[in-house]
Structure formats: structure tokens, C-alpha cells
PDB file of C-alpha atoms in Angstrom:
ATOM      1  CA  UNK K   1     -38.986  23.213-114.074  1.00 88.00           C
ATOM      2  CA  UNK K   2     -40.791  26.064-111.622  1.00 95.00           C
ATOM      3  CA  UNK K   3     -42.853  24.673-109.539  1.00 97.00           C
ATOM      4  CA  UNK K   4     -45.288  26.484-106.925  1.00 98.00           C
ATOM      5  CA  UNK K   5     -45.134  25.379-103.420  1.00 98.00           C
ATOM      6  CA  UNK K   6     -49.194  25.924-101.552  1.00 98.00           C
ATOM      7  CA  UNK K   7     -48.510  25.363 -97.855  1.00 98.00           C
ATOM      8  CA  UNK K   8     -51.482  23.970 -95.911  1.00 98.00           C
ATOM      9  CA  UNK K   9     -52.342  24.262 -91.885  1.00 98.00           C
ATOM     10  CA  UNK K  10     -55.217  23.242 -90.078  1.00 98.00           C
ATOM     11  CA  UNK K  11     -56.737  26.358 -88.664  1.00 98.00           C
ATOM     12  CA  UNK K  12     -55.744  27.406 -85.048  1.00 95.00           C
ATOM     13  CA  UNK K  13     -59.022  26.869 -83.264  1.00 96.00           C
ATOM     14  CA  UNK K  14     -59.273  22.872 -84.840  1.00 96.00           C
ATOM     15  CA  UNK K  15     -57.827  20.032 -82.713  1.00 95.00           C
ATOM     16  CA  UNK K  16     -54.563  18.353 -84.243  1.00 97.00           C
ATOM     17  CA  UNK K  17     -54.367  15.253 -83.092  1.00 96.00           C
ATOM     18  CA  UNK K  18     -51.078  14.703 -84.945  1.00 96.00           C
ATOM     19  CA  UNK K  19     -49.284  17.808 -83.720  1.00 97.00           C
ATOM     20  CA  UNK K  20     -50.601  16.512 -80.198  1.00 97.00           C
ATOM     21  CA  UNK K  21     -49.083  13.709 -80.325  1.00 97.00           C
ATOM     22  CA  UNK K  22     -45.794  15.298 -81.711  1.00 97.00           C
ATOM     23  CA  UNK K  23     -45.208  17.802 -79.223  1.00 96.00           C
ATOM     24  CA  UNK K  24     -45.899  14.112 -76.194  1.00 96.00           C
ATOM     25  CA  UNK K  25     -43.243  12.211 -78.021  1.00 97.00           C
ATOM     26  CA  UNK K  26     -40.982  15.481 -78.331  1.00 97.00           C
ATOM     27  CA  UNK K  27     -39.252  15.154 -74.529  1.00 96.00           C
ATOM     28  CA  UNK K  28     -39.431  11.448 -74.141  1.00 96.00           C
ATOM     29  CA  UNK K  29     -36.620  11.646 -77.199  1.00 96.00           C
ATOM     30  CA  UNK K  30     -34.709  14.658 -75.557  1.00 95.00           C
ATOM     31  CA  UNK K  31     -36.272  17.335 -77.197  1.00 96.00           C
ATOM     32  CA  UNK K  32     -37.679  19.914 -74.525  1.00 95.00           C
ATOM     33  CA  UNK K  33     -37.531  23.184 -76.372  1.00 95.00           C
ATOM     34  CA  UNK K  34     -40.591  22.933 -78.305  1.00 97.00           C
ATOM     35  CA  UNK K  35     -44.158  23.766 -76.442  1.00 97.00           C
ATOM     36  CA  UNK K  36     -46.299  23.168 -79.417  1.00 97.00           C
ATOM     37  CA  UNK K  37     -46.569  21.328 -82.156  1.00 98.00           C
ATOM     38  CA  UNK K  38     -48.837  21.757 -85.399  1.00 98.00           C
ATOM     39  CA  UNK K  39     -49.065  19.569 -88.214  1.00 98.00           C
ATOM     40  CA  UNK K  40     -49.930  20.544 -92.126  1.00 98.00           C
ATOM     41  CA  UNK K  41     -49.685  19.537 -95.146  1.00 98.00           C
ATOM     42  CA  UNK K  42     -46.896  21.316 -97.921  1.00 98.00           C
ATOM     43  CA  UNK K  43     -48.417  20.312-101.526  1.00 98.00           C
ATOM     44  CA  UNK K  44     -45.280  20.945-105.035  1.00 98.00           C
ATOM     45  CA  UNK K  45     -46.950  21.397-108.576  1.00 98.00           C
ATOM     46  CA  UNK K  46     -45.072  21.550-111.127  1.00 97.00           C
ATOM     47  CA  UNK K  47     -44.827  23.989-113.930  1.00 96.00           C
ATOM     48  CA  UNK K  48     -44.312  23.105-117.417  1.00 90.00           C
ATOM     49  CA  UNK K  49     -43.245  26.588-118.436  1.00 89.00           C
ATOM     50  CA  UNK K  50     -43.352  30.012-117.381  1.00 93.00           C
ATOM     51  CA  UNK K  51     -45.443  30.744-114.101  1.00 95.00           C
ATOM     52  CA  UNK K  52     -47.734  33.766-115.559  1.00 95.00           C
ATOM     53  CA  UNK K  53     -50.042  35.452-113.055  1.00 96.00           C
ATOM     54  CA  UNK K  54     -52.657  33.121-114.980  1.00 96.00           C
ATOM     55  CA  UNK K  55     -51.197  29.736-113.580  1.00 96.00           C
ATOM     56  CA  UNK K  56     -50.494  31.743-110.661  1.00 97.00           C
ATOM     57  CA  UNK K  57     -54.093  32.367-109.763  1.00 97.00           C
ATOM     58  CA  UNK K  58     -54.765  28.540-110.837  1.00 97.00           C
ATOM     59  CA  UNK K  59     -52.839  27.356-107.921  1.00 98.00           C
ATOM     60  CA  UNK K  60     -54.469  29.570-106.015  1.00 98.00           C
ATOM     61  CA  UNK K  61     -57.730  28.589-106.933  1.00 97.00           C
ATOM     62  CA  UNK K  62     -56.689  25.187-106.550  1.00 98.00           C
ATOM     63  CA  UNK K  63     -55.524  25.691-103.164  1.00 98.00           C
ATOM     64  CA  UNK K  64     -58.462  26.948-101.749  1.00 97.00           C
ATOM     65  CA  UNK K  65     -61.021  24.690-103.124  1.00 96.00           C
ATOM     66  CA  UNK K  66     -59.302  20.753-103.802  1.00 97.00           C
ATOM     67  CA  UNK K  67     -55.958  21.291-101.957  1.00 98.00           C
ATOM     68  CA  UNK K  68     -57.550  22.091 -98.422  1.00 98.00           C
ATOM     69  CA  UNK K  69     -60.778  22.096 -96.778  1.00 97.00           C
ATOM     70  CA  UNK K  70     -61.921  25.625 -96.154  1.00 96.00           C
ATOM     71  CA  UNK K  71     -63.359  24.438 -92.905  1.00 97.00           C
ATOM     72  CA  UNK K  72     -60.826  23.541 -90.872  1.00 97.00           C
ATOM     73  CA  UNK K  73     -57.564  24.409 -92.474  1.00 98.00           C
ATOM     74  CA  UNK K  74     -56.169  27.224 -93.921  1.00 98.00           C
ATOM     75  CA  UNK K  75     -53.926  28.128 -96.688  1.00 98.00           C
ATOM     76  CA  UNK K  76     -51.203  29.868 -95.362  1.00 97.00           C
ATOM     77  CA  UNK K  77     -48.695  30.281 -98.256  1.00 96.00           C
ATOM     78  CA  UNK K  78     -48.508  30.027-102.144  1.00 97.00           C
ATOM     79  CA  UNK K  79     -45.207  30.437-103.602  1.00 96.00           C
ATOM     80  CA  UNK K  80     -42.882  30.149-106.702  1.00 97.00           C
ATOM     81  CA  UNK K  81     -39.581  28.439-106.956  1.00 93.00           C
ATOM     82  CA  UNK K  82     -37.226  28.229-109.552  1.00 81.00           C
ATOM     83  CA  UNK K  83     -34.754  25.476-110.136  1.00 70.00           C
TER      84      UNK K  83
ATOM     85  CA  UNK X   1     -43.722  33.101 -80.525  1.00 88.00           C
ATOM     86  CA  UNK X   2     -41.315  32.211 -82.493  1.00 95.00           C
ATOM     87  CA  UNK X   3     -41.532  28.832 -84.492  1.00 97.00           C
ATOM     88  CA  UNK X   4     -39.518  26.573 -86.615  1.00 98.00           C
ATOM     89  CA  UNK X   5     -41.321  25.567 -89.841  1.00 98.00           C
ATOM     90  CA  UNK X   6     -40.064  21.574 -90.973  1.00 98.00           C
ATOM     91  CA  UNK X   7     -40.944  20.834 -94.330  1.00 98.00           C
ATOM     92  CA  UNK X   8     -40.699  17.146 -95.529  1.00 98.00           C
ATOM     93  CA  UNK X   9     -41.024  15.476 -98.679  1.00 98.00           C
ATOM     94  CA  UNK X  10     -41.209  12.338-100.160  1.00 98.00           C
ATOM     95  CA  UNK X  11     -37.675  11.304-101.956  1.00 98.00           C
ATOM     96  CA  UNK X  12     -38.081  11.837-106.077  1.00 95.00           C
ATOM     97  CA  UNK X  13     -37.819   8.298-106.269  1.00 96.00           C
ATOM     98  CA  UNK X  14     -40.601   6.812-103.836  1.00 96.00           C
ATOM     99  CA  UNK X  15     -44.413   6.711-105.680  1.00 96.00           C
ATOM    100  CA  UNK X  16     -46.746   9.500-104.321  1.00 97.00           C
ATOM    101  CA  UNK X  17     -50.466   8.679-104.335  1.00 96.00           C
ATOM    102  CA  UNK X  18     -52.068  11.430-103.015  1.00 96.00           C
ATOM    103  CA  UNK X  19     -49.664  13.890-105.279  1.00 97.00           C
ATOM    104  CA  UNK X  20     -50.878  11.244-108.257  1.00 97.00           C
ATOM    105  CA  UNK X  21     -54.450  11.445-107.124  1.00 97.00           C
ATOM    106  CA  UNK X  22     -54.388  15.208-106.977  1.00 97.00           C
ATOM    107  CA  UNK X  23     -52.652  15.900-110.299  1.00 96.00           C
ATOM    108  CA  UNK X  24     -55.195  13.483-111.816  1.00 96.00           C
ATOM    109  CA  UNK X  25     -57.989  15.161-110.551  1.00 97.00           C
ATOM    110  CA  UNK X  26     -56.719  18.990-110.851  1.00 97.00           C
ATOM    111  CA  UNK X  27     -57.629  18.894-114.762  1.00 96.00           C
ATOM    112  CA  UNK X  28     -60.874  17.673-114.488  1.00 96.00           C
ATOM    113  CA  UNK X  29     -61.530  20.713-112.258  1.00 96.00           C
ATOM    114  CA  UNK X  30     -60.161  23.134-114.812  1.00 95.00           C
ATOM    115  CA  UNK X  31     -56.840  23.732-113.593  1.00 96.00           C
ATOM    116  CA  UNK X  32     -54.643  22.653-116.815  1.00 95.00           C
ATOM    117  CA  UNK X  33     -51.387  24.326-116.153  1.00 95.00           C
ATOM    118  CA  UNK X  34     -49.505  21.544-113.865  1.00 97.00           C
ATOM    119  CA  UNK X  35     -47.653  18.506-114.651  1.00 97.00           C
ATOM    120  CA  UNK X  36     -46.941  16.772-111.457  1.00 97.00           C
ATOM    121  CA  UNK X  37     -47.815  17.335-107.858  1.00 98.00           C
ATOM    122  CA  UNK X  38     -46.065  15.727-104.669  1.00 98.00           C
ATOM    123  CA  UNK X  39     -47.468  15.786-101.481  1.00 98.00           C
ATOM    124  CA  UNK X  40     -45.539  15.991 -98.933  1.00 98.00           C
ATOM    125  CA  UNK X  41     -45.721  17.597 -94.467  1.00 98.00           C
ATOM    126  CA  UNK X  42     -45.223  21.010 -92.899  1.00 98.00           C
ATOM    127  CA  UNK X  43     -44.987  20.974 -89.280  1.00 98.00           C
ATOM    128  CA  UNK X  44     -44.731  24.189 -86.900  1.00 98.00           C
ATOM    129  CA  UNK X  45     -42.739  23.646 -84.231  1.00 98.00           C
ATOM    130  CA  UNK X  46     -43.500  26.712 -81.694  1.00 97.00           C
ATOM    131  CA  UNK X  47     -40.629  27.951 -79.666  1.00 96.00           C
ATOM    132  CA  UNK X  48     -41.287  29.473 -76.015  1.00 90.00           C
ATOM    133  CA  UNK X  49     -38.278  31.884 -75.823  1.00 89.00           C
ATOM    134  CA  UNK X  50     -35.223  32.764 -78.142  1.00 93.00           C
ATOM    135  CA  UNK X  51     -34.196  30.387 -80.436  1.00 95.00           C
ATOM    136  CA  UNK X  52     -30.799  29.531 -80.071  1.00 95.00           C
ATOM    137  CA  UNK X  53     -28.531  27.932 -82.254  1.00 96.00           C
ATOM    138  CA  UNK X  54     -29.247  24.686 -79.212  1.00 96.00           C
ATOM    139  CA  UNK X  55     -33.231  24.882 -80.163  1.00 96.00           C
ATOM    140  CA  UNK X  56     -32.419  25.152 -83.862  1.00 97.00           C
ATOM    141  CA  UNK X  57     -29.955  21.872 -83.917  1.00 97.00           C
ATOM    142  CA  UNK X  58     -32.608  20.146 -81.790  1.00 96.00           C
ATOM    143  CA  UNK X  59     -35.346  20.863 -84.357  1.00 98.00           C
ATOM    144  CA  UNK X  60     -33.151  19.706 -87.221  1.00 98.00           C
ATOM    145  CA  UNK X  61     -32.138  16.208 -85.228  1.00 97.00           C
ATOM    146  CA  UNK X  62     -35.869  15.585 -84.328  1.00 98.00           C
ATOM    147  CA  UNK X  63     -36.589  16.941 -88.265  1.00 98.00           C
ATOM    148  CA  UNK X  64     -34.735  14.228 -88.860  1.00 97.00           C
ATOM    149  CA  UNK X  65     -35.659  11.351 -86.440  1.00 96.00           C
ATOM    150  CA  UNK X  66     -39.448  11.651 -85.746  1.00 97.00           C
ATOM    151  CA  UNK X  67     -40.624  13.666 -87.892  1.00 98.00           C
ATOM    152  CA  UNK X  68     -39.717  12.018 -91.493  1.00 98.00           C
ATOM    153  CA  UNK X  69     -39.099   9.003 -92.145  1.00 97.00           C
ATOM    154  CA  UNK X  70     -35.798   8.628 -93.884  1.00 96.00           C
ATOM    155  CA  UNK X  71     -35.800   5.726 -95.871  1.00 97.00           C
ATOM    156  CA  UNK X  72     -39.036   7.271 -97.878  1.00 97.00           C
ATOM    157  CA  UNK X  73     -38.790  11.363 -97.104  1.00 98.00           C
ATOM    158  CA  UNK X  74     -36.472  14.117 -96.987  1.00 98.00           C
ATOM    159  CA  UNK X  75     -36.170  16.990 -94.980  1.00 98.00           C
ATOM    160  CA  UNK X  76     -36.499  20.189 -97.420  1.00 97.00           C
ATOM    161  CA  UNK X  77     -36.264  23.036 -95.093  1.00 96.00           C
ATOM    162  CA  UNK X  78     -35.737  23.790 -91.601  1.00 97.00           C
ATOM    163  CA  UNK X  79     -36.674  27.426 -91.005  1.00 96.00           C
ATOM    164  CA  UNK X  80     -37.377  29.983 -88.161  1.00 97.00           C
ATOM    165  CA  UNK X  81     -40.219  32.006 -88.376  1.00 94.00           C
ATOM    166  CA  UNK X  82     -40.725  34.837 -86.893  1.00 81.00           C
ATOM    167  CA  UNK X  83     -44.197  36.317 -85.388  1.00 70.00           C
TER     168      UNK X  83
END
């Protein structure tokens, strides 16, 4: 079943708490390479069917208006994959 | 800078409320075309320098250790990104 990955981030200028306190725990575990941290959200749908441009523009839609808040995040990718 | 994207899932097997919330609610909005949604993380993990094949084997460790939770998610994709 195809299903279309939307990716969600909270927009650059917004505080992330969660990636702050990501990128703290980071080195006390050994990890030193990473300077910052930012935390999203990745949402699957699934496809019964064929993705048309139709459902394509669905997900879309959907991103932008129930899967994040136009505010503070962003949608930075909508994709298709097969399997 | 380059970063590495982590994306994590929950397992097929564990329940997923928000993914069940979401695909209950998507319809009511108009969006008919999708079965089943899972909701799952994205984290950017920004790089200061080159990543090496160190800083990628780092990423995938902490991928695994602090950023899922193995008993309920799975790591999907470790990925550089370029920008």
C-alpha cells in the first residue's frame, strides 16, 4: 500500500524545548559532534490505491491545515513511497 | 551546515493515538482518500563540519539510544542532508 510521508518542523525562529534538551543530553552520553538539535514531527498516511495528483493535493491540504500549526511549524516535505 | 535527519516510528504492532485521532478526524474535514495514519518523530541533528563516517555512526548509536525508544519505536531512516 503507497503511503505519503508529510514531514513536520517547528519553524526556525520558535523555541524547541525538546531539541534543547536533546542537543544537553547529547555529550553527557558521548556524543559531541552534534551542535544543534531540532525536533519535528514525521506523520505516514496510507493509500488505499493509486496516489493521483488528487490525493496528492489532499495530503497537502491536510498538511498545512490539521497536520501542523501554520504558526509555528512548518511543513517541510510531502512525499510518496511505494512498498 | 550539514545535518543528519532521524526519523522514528512507532513499531506496526504498538497502538498509535494521535495517528488514530488524526485518521479519524481527516474525513470529517474532507480529506477521504487515507486509510491509516501513524505518527511518528523527525529530528535534525545539525553537524558543525564534515560529516564523517565517525559523526554518522554516532548519530545512528544515539538514533538508537536517546532518541527512540526501542521497545515501542523504530528507527526508519538515518540520513545526511545537505544545505
Amino acid at each position: 500500500m503507497p503511503r505519503i510521508v508529510v514531514d513536520v518542523m517547528p519553524k526556525p525562529e520558535i523555541l524547541d524545548p525538546q531539541g534543547k534538551a536533546i542537543v544537553g543530553a547529547l555529550p553527557r552520553l558521548g556524543f559531541t559532534a552534534f551542535s544543534q538539535v531540532r525536533q519535528g514531527k514525521r506523520f505516514e498516511l496510507s493509500v488505499e490505491g493509486e496516489v493521483t495528483e488528487e490525493v496528492l493535493a489532499q495530503a497537502r491540504t491536510a498538511a498545512e491545515t490539521l497536520l501542523s500549526n501554520p504558526v509555528i511549524e512548518d511543513v517541510v516535505n510531502v512525499q510518496v513511497v511505494a512498498d
